[in-house]
Tab-separated table of C-alpha atoms and ligand atoms in Angstrom:
chain	number	residue	atom	x	y	z
A	28	UNK	CA	97.600	68.938	100.551
A	29	UNK	CA	99.783	68.539	97.081
A	30	UNK	CA	98.073	69.098	93.640
A	31	UNK	CA	97.960	66.227	91.589
A	32	UNK	CA	99.104	67.911	88.194
A	33	UNK	CA	97.642	65.318	86.038
A	34	UNK	CA	94.183	65.373	87.559
A	35	UNK	CA	94.657	69.098	87.500
A	36	UNK	CA	95.408	69.301	83.597
A	37	UNK	CA	92.627	66.839	83.062
A	38	UNK	CA	90.274	69.055	85.144
A	39	UNK	CA	91.498	72.283	82.973
A	40	UNK	CA	90.903	70.099	79.653
A	41	UNK	CA	87.384	69.440	80.579
A	42	UNK	CA	86.687	73.202	81.221
A	43	UNK	CA	88.043	74.158	77.886
A	44	UNK	CA	86.076	71.583	76.298
A	45	UNK	CA	82.945	72.886	78.207
A	46	UNK	CA	83.470	76.080	77.140
A	47	UNK	CA	84.024	75.481	73.786
A	48	UNK	CA	80.834	73.347	73.449
A	49	UNK	CA	79.074	76.315	75.018
A	50	UNK	CA	80.420	78.717	72.434
A	51	UNK	CA	79.895	76.494	69.550
A	52	UNK	CA	76.336	76.094	70.885
A	53	UNK	CA	75.950	80.028	70.779
A	54	UNK	CA	77.708	80.630	67.548
A	55	UNK	CA	78.079	77.137	65.396
A	56	UNK	CA	80.112	79.032	62.843
A	57	UNK	CA	82.826	79.838	64.928
A	58	UNK	CA	85.182	80.993	62.281
A	59	UNK	CA	83.376	84.482	61.917
A	60	UNK	CA	83.258	85.096	65.513
A	61	UNK	CA	85.981	85.738	68.110
A	62	UNK	CA	85.664	83.810	71.382
A	63	UNK	CA	88.558	84.054	74.248
A	64	UNK	CA	91.988	85.738	73.951
A	65	UNK	CA	94.542	86.398	75.800
A	66	UNK	CA	96.457	89.223	74.113
A	67	UNK	CA	97.175	92.429	75.455
A	68	UNK	CA	97.954	95.187	73.059
A	69	UNK	CA	101.170	97.289	73.559
A	70	UNK	CA	102.431	100.514	72.601
A	71	UNK	CA	103.806	103.722	74.055
A	72	UNK	CA	101.512	106.136	75.441
A	73	UNK	CA	102.309	109.690	77.119
A	74	UNK	CA	98.899	110.227	78.672
A	75	UNK	CA	99.392	111.958	81.984
A	76	UNK	CA	96.316	113.506	83.053
A	77	UNK	CA	92.371	112.933	82.826
A	78	UNK	CA	90.159	114.268	79.764
A	79	UNK	CA	88.537	116.917	81.849
A	80	UNK	CA	91.987	118.815	82.085
A	81	UNK	CA	92.152	119.894	78.202
A	82	UNK	CA	92.571	123.109	76.519
A	83	UNK	CA	90.706	124.158	73.529
A	84	UNK	CA	91.335	122.904	69.877
A	85	UNK	CA	89.840	122.105	66.385
A	86	UNK	CA	86.943	119.763	65.839
A	87	UNK	CA	86.558	118.156	62.344
A	88	UNK	CA	83.408	116.960	61.159
A	89	UNK	CA	82.711	115.052	57.998
A	90	UNK	CA	80.324	116.052	55.116
A	91	UNK	CA	78.091	112.953	54.590
A	92	UNK	CA	75.267	113.176	52.356
A	93	UNK	CA	71.846	113.270	54.406
A	94	UNK	CA	70.239	110.223	52.236
A	95	UNK	CA	68.166	108.578	55.030
A	96	UNK	CA	65.679	105.593	54.849
A	97	UNK	CA	67.030	104.135	58.158
A	98	UNK	CA	64.563	101.469	59.656
A	99	UNK	CA	66.169	99.749	62.685
A	100	UNK	CA	68.843	101.702	64.251
A	101	UNK	CA	68.280	103.595	67.553
A	102	UNK	CA	67.782	107.015	66.629
A	103	UNK	CA	64.394	106.468	64.903
A	104	UNK	CA	63.025	104.050	67.719
A	105	UNK	CA	64.175	105.124	71.277
A	106	UNK	CA	61.855	103.196	73.484
A	107	UNK	CA	63.798	102.579	76.974
A	108	UNK	CA	65.364	104.538	79.694
A	109	UNK	CA	68.875	104.184	79.972
A	110	UNK	CA	71.032	104.960	83.317
A	111	UNK	CA	73.998	106.048	81.588
A	112	UNK	CA	75.542	109.568	81.226
A	113	UNK	CA	72.729	110.304	78.989
A	114	UNK	CA	69.910	110.671	81.568
A	115	UNK	CA	69.101	112.782	84.451
A	116	UNK	CA	70.669	110.699	87.044
A	117	UNK	CA	71.730	113.031	89.933
A	118	UNK	CA	75.335	113.231	90.535
A	119	UNK	CA	77.090	113.450	94.163
A	120	UNK	CA	77.306	117.166	93.724
A	121	UNK	CA	73.927	117.297	94.514
A	122	UNK	CA	74.005	115.411	97.428
A	123	UNK	CA	72.817	117.427	100.723
A	124	UNK	CA	73.471	116.308	104.380
A	125	UNK	CA	69.522	115.287	104.884
A	126	UNK	CA	70.075	113.106	101.571
A	127	UNK	CA	72.795	111.002	103.019
A	128	UNK	CA	71.706	110.807	106.572
A	129	UNK	CA	70.598	107.450	108.453
A	130	UNK	CA	70.623	103.750	107.483
A	131	UNK	CA	70.723	102.753	103.752
A	132	UNK	CA	68.417	100.277	102.420
A	133	UNK	CA	70.912	98.078	101.143
A	134	UNK	CA	69.827	95.560	98.948
A	135	UNK	CA	72.450	93.342	98.802
A	136	UNK	CA	73.169	89.816	97.563
A	137	UNK	CA	75.626	87.772	99.137
A	138	UNK	CA	76.851	84.863	96.898
A	139	UNK	CA	78.400	82.918	99.493
A	140	UNK	CA	81.621	81.839	100.160
A	141	UNK	CA	84.091	79.648	98.027
A	142	UNK	CA	86.471	77.079	99.657
A	143	UNK	CA	89.917	77.178	98.938
A	144	UNK	CA	90.896	74.894	96.056
A	145	UNK	CA	94.481	75.294	94.350
A	146	UNK	CA	97.330	77.809	94.321
A	147	UNK	CA	98.405	80.039	91.600
A	148	UNK	CA	101.840	81.960	90.963
A	149	UNK	CA	101.924	85.282	92.263
A	150	UNK	CA	102.152	88.146	89.912
A	151	UNK	CA	105.108	90.621	90.316
A	152	UNK	CA	104.138	93.804	89.246
A	153	UNK	CA	101.154	94.154	91.737
A	154	UNK	CA	101.485	97.491	93.668
A	155	UNK	CA	99.227	96.588	96.476
A	156	UNK	CA	98.299	93.013	98.171
A	157	UNK	CA	95.597	92.300	100.607
A	158	UNK	CA	96.579	91.302	104.149
A	159	UNK	CA	95.168	88.018	104.644
A	160	UNK	CA	91.861	87.394	106.597
A	161	UNK	CA	89.684	84.175	106.702
A	162	UNK	CA	87.499	85.820	103.881
A	163	UNK	CA	87.528	88.371	101.646
A	164	UNK	CA	84.733	90.735	101.242
A	165	UNK	CA	84.336	92.549	97.598
A	166	UNK	CA	81.275	94.246	96.248
A	167	UNK	CA	79.885	95.886	93.299
A	168	UNK	CA	78.425	99.343	93.238
A	169	UNK	CA	76.348	101.307	90.711
A	170	UNK	CA	72.685	101.987	89.790
A	171	UNK	CA	70.751	99.994	88.890
A	172	UNK	CA	72.023	96.711	88.807
A	173	UNK	CA	69.580	94.228	88.115
A	174	UNK	CA	71.094	92.646	85.350
A	175	UNK	CA	74.455	92.368	86.717
A	176	UNK	CA	76.658	89.057	85.971
A	177	UNK	CA	79.906	90.293	88.128
A	178	UNK	CA	79.132	88.391	91.136
A	179	UNK	CA	79.083	85.018	89.307
A	180	UNK	CA	82.078	86.020	87.390
A	181	UNK	CA	84.315	87.122	90.236
A	182	UNK	CA	83.115	84.290	92.413
A	183	UNK	CA	84.303	81.535	89.870
A	184	UNK	CA	87.297	83.442	89.575
A	185	UNK	CA	88.079	83.699	93.261
A	186	UNK	CA	87.078	79.669	93.497
A	187	UNK	CA	89.650	79.327	90.582
A	188	UNK	CA	92.305	80.789	92.977
A	189	UNK	CA	91.316	78.808	95.953
A	190	UNK	CA	90.344	82.021	97.720
A	191	UNK	CA	87.466	82.093	100.163
A	192	UNK	CA	85.484	85.397	99.184
A	193	UNK	CA	82.565	86.823	98.982
A	194	UNK	CA	81.163	89.576	96.338
A	195	UNK	CA	77.797	91.603	96.925
A	196	UNK	CA	75.935	93.367	94.636
A	197	UNK	CA	75.381	96.780	96.187
A	198	UNK	CA	73.035	98.938	94.508
A	199	UNK	CA	73.837	102.549	94.989
A	200	UNK	CA	72.068	105.276	93.676
A	201	UNK	CA	74.357	108.279	93.295
A	202	UNK	CA	72.872	110.270	96.232
A	203	UNK	CA	73.658	107.107	98.399
A	204	UNK	CA	77.556	107.034	97.299
A	205	UNK	CA	78.871	108.943	100.144
A	206	UNK	CA	77.369	106.742	102.617
A	207	UNK	CA	78.275	103.381	100.593
A	208	UNK	CA	81.817	104.492	100.488
A	209	UNK	CA	81.976	104.828	104.233
A	210	UNK	CA	80.154	101.419	104.894
A	211	UNK	CA	82.595	99.745	102.454
A	212	UNK	CA	85.458	101.236	104.308
A	213	UNK	CA	84.353	100.381	107.546
A	214	UNK	CA	82.988	96.916	107.006
A	215	UNK	CA	85.852	95.142	106.176
A	216	UNK	CA	85.826	95.104	102.598
A	217	UNK	CA	88.928	94.347	100.654
A	218	UNK	CA	87.923	96.133	97.374
A	219	UNK	CA	84.971	96.907	95.153
A	220	UNK	CA	84.123	97.368	91.580
A	221	UNK	CA	82.215	100.530	90.261
A	222	UNK	CA	79.780	100.682	87.387
A	223	UNK	CA	77.490	103.479	85.615
A	224	UNK	CA	76.779	105.964	86.600
A	225	UNK	CA	79.306	106.054	89.526
A	226	UNK	CA	82.441	105.420	87.606
A	227	UNK	CA	83.658	109.315	87.568
A	228	UNK	CA	81.901	110.516	90.934
A	229	UNK	CA	83.696	107.767	92.859
A	230	UNK	CA	87.100	109.454	91.964
A	231	UNK	CA	86.118	112.103	94.690
A	232	UNK	CA	86.317	109.771	97.158
A	233	UNK	CA	89.627	108.109	96.581
A	234	UNK	CA	93.350	108.861	97.942
A	235	UNK	CA	94.949	107.800	94.734
A	236	UNK	CA	93.747	106.914	91.001
A	237	UNK	CA	96.361	104.893	88.642
A	238	UNK	CA	97.324	106.273	85.377
A	239	UNK	CA	94.701	104.572	83.233
A	240	UNK	CA	91.565	105.585	85.099
A	241	UNK	CA	93.143	109.381	85.205
A	242	UNK	CA	93.494	108.992	81.664
A	243	UNK	CA	89.775	107.697	80.809
A	244	UNK	CA	88.299	109.644	83.808
A	245	UNK	CA	86.705	106.433	85.151
A	246	UNK	CA	87.110	103.906	87.845
A	247	UNK	CA	86.045	100.616	87.718
A	248	UNK	CA	87.873	99.031	90.394
A	249	UNK	CA	88.991	100.201	93.974
A	250	UNK	CA	91.159	98.841	96.424
A	251	UNK	CA	90.703	99.411	100.117
A	252	UNK	CA	93.949	99.415	102.033
A	253	UNK	CA	93.337	97.031	105.015
A	254	UNK	CA	95.412	99.214	107.397
A	255	UNK	CA	94.803	102.932	106.472
A	256	UNK	CA	91.537	102.328	104.901
A	257	UNK	CA	92.598	104.625	101.759
A	258	UNK	CA	91.227	104.074	98.578
A	259	UNK	CA	92.823	103.431	95.252
A	260	UNK	CA	91.096	103.534	92.032
A	261	UNK	CA	91.774	101.376	88.721
A	262	UNK	CA	90.310	101.174	85.407
A	263	UNK	CA	90.572	97.469	84.049
A	264	UNK	CA	88.242	98.365	81.071
A	265	UNK	CA	91.339	99.423	78.854
A	266	UNK	CA	93.110	96.010	79.459
A	267	UNK	CA	90.069	94.267	79.191
A	268	UNK	CA	89.077	96.019	76.162
A	269	UNK	CA	92.296	94.776	74.507
A	270	UNK	CA	92.472	91.337	75.848
A	271	UNK	CA	89.458	90.344	74.094
A	272	UNK	CA	90.670	90.976	70.642
A	273	UNK	CA	92.224	88.192	68.613
A	274	UNK	CA	95.596	87.472	68.974
A	275	UNK	CA	96.127	87.613	65.285
A	276	UNK	CA	94.797	90.897	64.863
A	277	UNK	CA	97.593	93.559	64.400
A	278	UNK	CA	95.992	97.219	64.801
A	279	UNK	CA	98.982	99.188	64.331
A	280	UNK	CA	98.766	101.376	61.207
A	281	UNK	CA	95.066	100.899	60.862
A	282	UNK	CA	91.959	102.864	61.347
A	283	UNK	CA	89.193	102.453	64.138
A	284	UNK	CA	85.550	103.828	64.134
A	285	UNK	CA	84.376	103.997	67.833
A	286	UNK	CA	80.539	104.890	68.404
A	287	UNK	CA	80.057	107.029	71.657
A	288	UNK	CA	82.418	108.920	73.674
A	289	UNK	CA	81.616	107.674	77.546
A	290	UNK	CA	83.355	105.662	79.989
A	291	UNK	CA	83.612	102.521	78.004
A	292	UNK	CA	84.318	104.220	74.635
A	293	UNK	CA	87.240	106.259	76.292
A	294	UNK	CA	88.777	103.204	77.479
A	295	UNK	CA	88.465	101.696	74.242
A	296	UNK	CA	90.008	104.751	72.597
A	297	UNK	CA	93.082	104.609	74.879
A	298	UNK	CA	93.550	101.013	74.281
A	299	UNK	CA	93.311	101.343	70.537
A	300	UNK	CA	96.079	104.552	70.800
A	301	UNK	CA	98.399	102.529	72.568
A	302	UNK	CA	98.434	99.891	70.089
A	303	UNK	CA	99.289	102.711	67.538
A	304	UNK	CA	96.248	102.784	65.337
A	305	UNK	CA	96.796	105.373	62.304
A	306	UNK	CA	93.529	106.873	62.980
A	307	UNK	CA	90.556	106.781	65.412
A	308	UNK	CA	87.351	108.161	64.309
A	309	UNK	CA	84.893	109.208	67.121
A	310	UNK	CA	81.267	108.950	66.209
A	311	UNK	CA	79.341	111.088	68.495
A	312	UNK	CA	75.709	112.903	68.861
A	313	UNK	CA	77.379	116.146	69.351
A	314	UNK	CA	80.766	116.911	67.632
A	315	UNK	CA	81.130	120.083	69.476
A	316	UNK	CA	81.176	118.396	72.790
A	317	UNK	CA	84.054	116.314	71.814
A	318	UNK	CA	86.240	119.254	71.428
A	319	UNK	CA	88.031	118.642	74.878
A	320	UNK	CA	88.418	114.991	74.132
A	321	UNK	CA	90.069	115.404	70.889
A	322	UNK	CA	92.415	117.948	72.333
A	323	UNK	CA	93.552	115.834	74.870
A	324	UNK	CA	94.002	112.815	72.344
A	325	UNK	CA	96.229	114.553	70.014
A	326	UNK	CA	98.171	115.985	72.679
A	327	UNK	CA	98.717	112.626	74.434
A	328	UNK	CA	98.965	110.254	71.389
A	329	UNK	CA	100.947	111.984	68.803
A	330	UNK	CA	101.036	108.983	66.404
A	331	UNK	CA	97.518	108.602	65.972
A	332	UNK	CA	94.987	110.969	64.538
A	333	UNK	CA	91.615	111.641	66.019
A	334	UNK	CA	88.443	113.263	64.470
A	335	UNK	CA	85.017	113.455	65.356
A	336	UNK	CA	81.776	113.098	63.324
A	337	UNK	CA	78.123	112.846	63.934
A	338	UNK	CA	77.007	109.410	64.790
A	339	UNK	CA	73.829	109.837	62.988
A	340	UNK	CA	75.367	110.687	59.501
A	341	UNK	CA	77.228	107.481	59.154
A	342	UNK	CA	77.019	106.197	55.519
A	343	UNK	CA	80.340	105.040	54.474
A	344	UNK	CA	82.566	102.889	56.684
A	345	UNK	CA	84.768	101.714	53.994
A	346	UNK	CA	88.200	102.554	55.446
A	347	UNK	CA	87.478	101.221	59.021
A	348	UNK	CA	89.309	98.233	60.126
A	349	UNK	CA	87.690	97.823	63.430
A	350	UNK	CA	84.235	99.228	64.464
A	351	UNK	CA	83.621	99.667	67.976
A	352	UNK	CA	80.137	100.184	69.439
A	353	UNK	CA	80.305	101.953	73.125
A	354	UNK	CA	76.827	103.176	73.082
A	355	UNK	CA	74.171	101.300	75.021
A	356	UNK	CA	72.307	100.995	71.811
A	357	UNK	CA	71.527	97.131	71.629
A	358	UNK	CA	71.466	96.923	74.913
A	359	UNK	CA	68.939	94.809	77.112
A	360	UNK	CA	66.737	97.075	78.924
A	361	UNK	CA	67.399	99.970	77.062
A	362	UNK	CA	67.283	99.832	73.260
A	363	UNK	CA	67.675	96.014	72.693
A	364	UNK	CA	66.825	94.877	69.342
A	365	UNK	CA	68.350	98.059	67.839
A	366	UNK	CA	71.645	98.902	66.197
A	367	UNK	CA	73.813	101.953	66.146
A	368	UNK	CA	74.669	101.223	62.422
A	369	UNK	CA	72.163	100.199	59.915
A	370	UNK	CA	73.033	97.131	57.861
A	371	UNK	CA	73.513	99.203	54.754
A	372	UNK	CA	76.034	100.883	56.474
A	373	UNK	CA	77.825	98.283	57.966
A	374	UNK	CA	78.088	96.495	54.762
A	375	UNK	CA	80.250	99.388	53.533
A	376	UNK	CA	83.126	97.938	55.856
A	377	UNK	CA	85.742	96.494	53.900
A	378	UNK	CA	86.412	92.669	53.969
A	379	UNK	CA	88.201	91.291	57.083
A	380	UNK	CA	86.844	94.339	59.348
A	381	UNK	CA	86.103	93.748	62.836
A	382	UNK	CA	82.904	94.674	64.426
A	383	UNK	CA	83.299	94.682	68.363
A	384	UNK	CA	80.596	95.417	70.659
A	385	UNK	CA	81.358	96.381	74.318
A	386	UNK	CA	77.410	95.408	75.303
A	387	UNK	CA	77.363	91.951	76.734
A	388	UNK	CA	73.546	91.529	77.305
A	389	UNK	CA	72.354	90.463	75.227
A	390	UNK	CA	75.348	88.058	74.292
A	391	UNK	CA	74.782	88.940	70.637
A	392	UNK	CA	73.499	92.187	69.948
A	393	UNK	CA	71.744	93.162	66.572
A	394	UNK	CA	74.855	94.619	65.715
A	395	UNK	CA	76.733	91.514	66.055
A	396	UNK	CA	74.213	89.510	64.429
A	397	UNK	CA	74.119	91.860	61.433
A	398	UNK	CA	78.007	91.465	61.181
A	399	UNK	CA	78.265	87.940	61.424
A	400	UNK	CA	75.355	87.711	58.636
A	401	UNK	CA	77.844	89.825	56.603
A	402	UNK	CA	80.970	87.670	57.381
A	403	UNK	CA	82.690	90.144	59.380
A	404	UNK	CA	84.848	88.873	62.684
A	405	UNK	CA	83.126	89.843	66.014
A	406	UNK	CA	83.974	90.466	69.605
A	407	UNK	CA	81.326	90.549	71.848
A	408	UNK	CA	81.277	92.603	75.266
A	409	UNK	CA	81.068	89.499	77.262
A	410	UNK	CA	84.941	88.654	76.708
A	411	UNK	CA	85.616	92.309	77.535
A	412	UNK	CA	83.636	91.995	80.813
A	413	UNK	CA	85.448	88.821	81.720
A	414	UNK	CA	88.945	90.205	81.017
A	415	UNK	CA	88.238	93.287	82.826
A	416	UNK	CA	87.010	91.061	85.786
A	417	UNK	CA	90.247	88.968	85.759
A	418	UNK	CA	92.685	92.216	85.781
A	419	UNK	CA	90.401	93.582	88.755
A	420	UNK	CA	91.403	90.110	90.477
A	421	UNK	CA	95.065	90.382	89.799
A	422	UNK	CA	94.758	93.902	91.423
A	423	UNK	CA	93.243	92.846	94.516
A	424	UNK	CA	94.975	89.465	94.980
A	425	UNK	CA	98.238	89.672	92.919
A	426	UNK	CA	97.124	86.448	91.311
A	427	UNK	CA	95.543	85.576	87.703
A	428	UNK	CA	92.152	83.732	87.984
A	429	UNK	CA	90.670	81.432	85.405
A	430	UNK	CA	89.489	83.066	82.295
A	431	UNK	CA	87.737	79.761	81.358
A	432	UNK	CA	86.131	79.516	84.510
A	433	UNK	CA	84.750	82.925	84.701
A	434	UNK	CA	83.314	82.665	81.255
A	435	UNK	CA	81.424	79.884	82.056
A	436	UNK	CA	80.023	80.994	85.149
A	437	UNK	CA	79.067	84.237	83.243
A	438	UNK	CA	77.172	81.956	80.236
A	439	UNK	CA	75.348	79.891	82.680
A	440	UNK	CA	74.004	83.062	84.345
A	441	UNK	CA	73.397	85.463	81.561
B	24	LIG	P1	78.389	106.004	79.162
B	24	LIG	O1	79.452	106.518	80.358
B	24	LIG	O2	76.716	106.622	79.539
B	24	LIG	O3	78.604	106.414	77.777
B	24	LIG	C1	77.702	106.004	76.598
B	24	LIG	C2	77.976	106.713	75.323
B	24	LIG	O4	77.026	106.183	74.480
B	24	LIG	C3	77.801	108.503	75.552
B	24	LIG	O5	78.752	109.096	76.041
B	24	LIG	C4	77.099	108.637	74.466
B	24	LIG	O6	78.235	109.241	73.398
B	24	LIG	C5	76.773	107.335	73.508
B	24	LIG	N1	75.196	107.310	73.557
B	24	LIG	C6	74.181	107.084	74.592
B	24	LIG	N2	72.981	107.136	73.999
B	24	LIG	C7	73.309	107.336	72.972
B	24	LIG	C8	72.285	107.449	71.971
B	24	LIG	N3	70.734	107.117	72.294
B	24	LIG	N4	72.304	107.634	70.573
B	24	LIG	C9	73.976	107.619	70.315
B	24	LIG	N5	74.682	107.545	71.231
B	24	LIG	C10	74.616	107.403	72.640
B	24	LIG	O7	78.310	104.515	79.262
B	24	LIG	P2	79.357	103.671	79.299
B	24	LIG	O8	79.714	103.192	80.707
B	24	LIG	O9	80.595	104.004	78.182
B	24	LIG	O10	78.466	102.181	78.764
B	24	LIG	C11	78.123	102.020	77.546
B	24	LIG	C12	78.033	100.472	77.188
B	24	LIG	O11	79.151	99.819	77.123
B	24	LIG	C13	76.706	100.158	78.118
B	24	LIG	O12	75.840	99.465	77.232
B	24	LIG	C14	77.821	99.360	79.184
B	24	LIG	O13	76.879	97.877	79.460
B	24	LIG	C15	78.730	98.829	78.232
B	24	LIG	N6	80.030	98.368	79.109
B	24	LIG	C16	80.540	97.207	78.651
B	24	LIG	C17	81.898	96.841	79.373
B	24	LIG	C18	82.182	95.594	79.208
B	24	LIG	O14	83.100	95.087	80.053
B	24	LIG	N7	81.856	94.588	78.123
B	24	LIG	C19	82.013	97.689	80.334
B	24	LIG	C20	81.742	99.196	80.227
B	24	LIG	C21	80.733	99.140	79.496
B	24	LIG	P3	77.986	110.622	72.946
B	24	LIG	O15	77.488	111.511	74.272
B	24	LIG	O16	79.305	110.958	72.384
B	24	LIG	O17	77.042	110.847	72.134
């Protein structure tokens, strides 16, 4: 049936108005915050291998003064458990035959199927297309997955494309990863997303990894070849991070501060380095542990300077144009209500600086609230989450889903 273009335009306008109203409610002073954007930062890069394949090199550290008086930062008030790479979660290296035998107690949530609706143009640069079948099956694996919005976001995206699909939330502790992969390959899935703590371990089961995933040593999107059942991994956090930055921001020649050095941080660093930043400062709990990472970055992004600093010694951010929180500090269920940088230090950022928190739950972390209070522009992790899902659907389907529909679904379910 032909699509009525006028009705379709009205439908789009209605969605845009609905999203604008939701965002206005979220953030009445919208001039201080950043909402949707479709920019993808560009720039040359010569990265070729993962962060692990590194050699020795120098590490720099600042000589901040030790004056303290911190009150609401994470470092004095850790209360909740985090399941990222800082915990003691087992890795697949520890898996034994007996650990993985038998049926898994899958706690899958099936969000249902979507009826076909409308057609979108096909992208040219997609490497792999899924062979048509009545219902496409997708999933998210990771552990724990209690707070995940991915099902709502992806189903809204598939619906915007008129693709009949399911998206299941499959909690997968690391010791069950091997069986989970087997399950996905043999049960008709077209692809899946991967989240903590499996973004690195999953690479052991992949037949191929794209350049971005290889560069950041983390895979968050996998395509299952319908014929051969071979797996190819991608990292859509890199482009998702970039796409959430407002169009009018030019980072070339500027200085970034990135808090944390985990998967999200590395995706952010690569995205920032590709946009030709003058310097990227890494703030970490252990500068010495960053040696290989710095060495890799210096080797592969020669136009950008990289230095590492102790995160707990942040005092002066006056030379930083964009500050990124890529730690879980402030995240619901881990250190909610805490900030990785206290207000006093945040206030040292120059006028016009951007504060970008990759955390998406809560929508406004304490860091984002403090930044808005002090008139800095902000970017939230929710936009990054949606853009990385848009990118995943482009890889899976060769088509571009509707960002607004996906964001509305996220806001309705957050
Ligand atoms: P990760 O790989 O576990 O890395 C987290 C990093 O944060 C660690 O490497 C560590 O860096 C730092 N960190 C952890 N605990 C800390 C603490 N107590 N104090 C100071 N630094 C600490 O996790 P991730 O996958 O990067 O995720 C990090 C956050 O980003 C999570 O909240 C996640 O939900 C969010 N995320 C959002 C998106 C999105 O689309 N919006 C995508 C991915 C992740 P050092 O070891 O260098 O200290």
